[in-house]
Amino acid sequence: MSPDGTTGHDGTAPGSGAAGDDATTGRRATLEEKARRRAMLIRAGIYIFATHLFAGFVLLLFALGDRK
């Protein structure tokens, strides 16, 4: 652990590897963040779609219940 309390993915302090490792780790972290963000957006889209589908079903029930 470094003096500021941060550690890398493998538990080592940042900057403890070779210079090339830092660049690779940075790119990998960026790709992981993009993948997480994409997964979150897909999940949010599914939740929004499902919520609207449920709301439409409830409105349909109210419309059918209002008929005499």
One Martini backbone bead per residue (centre of mass of N, CA, C, O) as a GRO file, in nm:
protein
   68
    1MET     BB    1   0.099   0.034   0.020
    2SER     BB    2   0.064   0.352   0.002
    3PRO     BB    3   0.071   0.646   0.175
    4ASP     BB    4  -0.236   0.716   0.054
    5GLY     BB    5  -0.386   0.409   0.036
    6THR     BB    6  -0.316   0.292  -0.238
    7THR     BB    7  -0.398   0.041  -0.485
    8GLY     BB    8  -0.388  -0.197  -0.695
    9HIS     BB    9  -0.532  -0.471  -0.836
   10ASP     BB   10  -0.289  -0.663  -0.698
   11GLY     BB   11  -0.198  -0.484  -0.423
   12THR     BB   12  -0.021  -0.278  -0.542
   13ALA     BB   13   0.144  -0.014  -0.594
   14PRO     BB   14   0.153   0.243  -0.776
   15GLY     BB   15   0.443   0.219  -0.980
   16SER     BB   16   0.588  -0.079  -0.923
   17GLY     BB   17   0.631  -0.115  -1.213
   18ALA     BB   18   0.665  -0.086  -1.520
   19ALA     BB   19   0.605   0.144  -1.758
   20GLY     BB   20   0.425  -0.045  -1.942
   21ASP     BB   21   0.223  -0.136  -1.722
   22ASP     BB   22   0.079   0.133  -1.677
   23ALA     BB   23  -0.042   0.160  -1.961
   24THR     BB   24  -0.195  -0.107  -1.962
   25THR     BB   25  -0.361  -0.058  -1.706
   26GLY     BB   26  -0.501   0.199  -1.809
   27ARG     BB   27  -0.641   0.070  -2.052
   28ARG     BB   28  -0.792  -0.150  -1.897
   29ALA     BB   29  -0.951   0.044  -1.715
   30THR     BB   30  -1.095   0.189  -1.946
   31LEU     BB   31  -1.234  -0.062  -2.065
   32GLU     BB   32  -1.383  -0.142  -1.806
   33GLU     BB   33  -1.543   0.120  -1.778
   34LYS     BB   34  -1.688   0.102  -2.051
   35ALA     BB   35  -1.824  -0.170  -1.994
   36ARG     BB   36  -1.980  -0.081  -1.743
   37ARG     BB   37  -2.135   0.151  -1.878
   38ARG     BB   38  -2.275  -0.019  -2.093
   39ALA     BB   39  -2.419  -0.214  -1.898
   40MET     BB   40  -2.576   0.008  -1.749
   41LEU     BB   41  -2.735   0.113  -1.998
   42ILE     BB   42  -2.874  -0.150  -2.066
   43ARG     BB   43  -3.011  -0.190  -1.792
   44ALA     BB   44  -3.166   0.078  -1.794
   45GLY     BB   45  -3.327   0.023  -2.054
   46ILE     BB   46  -3.474  -0.225  -1.949
   47TYR     BB   47  -3.609  -0.089  -1.705
   48ILE     BB   48  -3.763   0.126  -1.865
   49PHE     BB   49  -3.921  -0.065  -2.047
   50ALA     BB   50  -4.059  -0.230  -1.820
   51THR     BB   51  -4.201   0.008  -1.684
   52HIS     BB   52  -4.372   0.092  -1.932
   53LEU     BB   53  -4.512  -0.177  -1.969
   54PHE     BB   54  -4.649  -0.181  -1.692
   55ALA     BB   55  -4.798   0.091  -1.719
   56GLY     BB   56  -4.964   0.004  -1.967
   57PHE     BB   57  -5.110  -0.229  -1.827
   58VAL     BB   58  -5.250  -0.058  -1.611
   59LEU     BB   59  -5.403   0.123  -1.808
   60LEU     BB   60  -5.558  -0.106  -1.939
   61LEU     BB   61  -5.710  -0.191  -1.685
   62PHE     BB   62  -5.855   0.079  -1.645
   63ALA     BB   63  -5.997   0.085  -1.921
   64LEU     BB   64  -6.149  -0.188  -1.883
   65GLY     BB   65  -6.286  -0.107  -1.604
   66ASP     BB   66  -6.455   0.145  -1.729
   67ARG     BB   67  -6.626  -0.037  -1.868
   68LYS     BB   68  -6.994  -0.129  -1.932
   0.00000   0.00000   0.00000
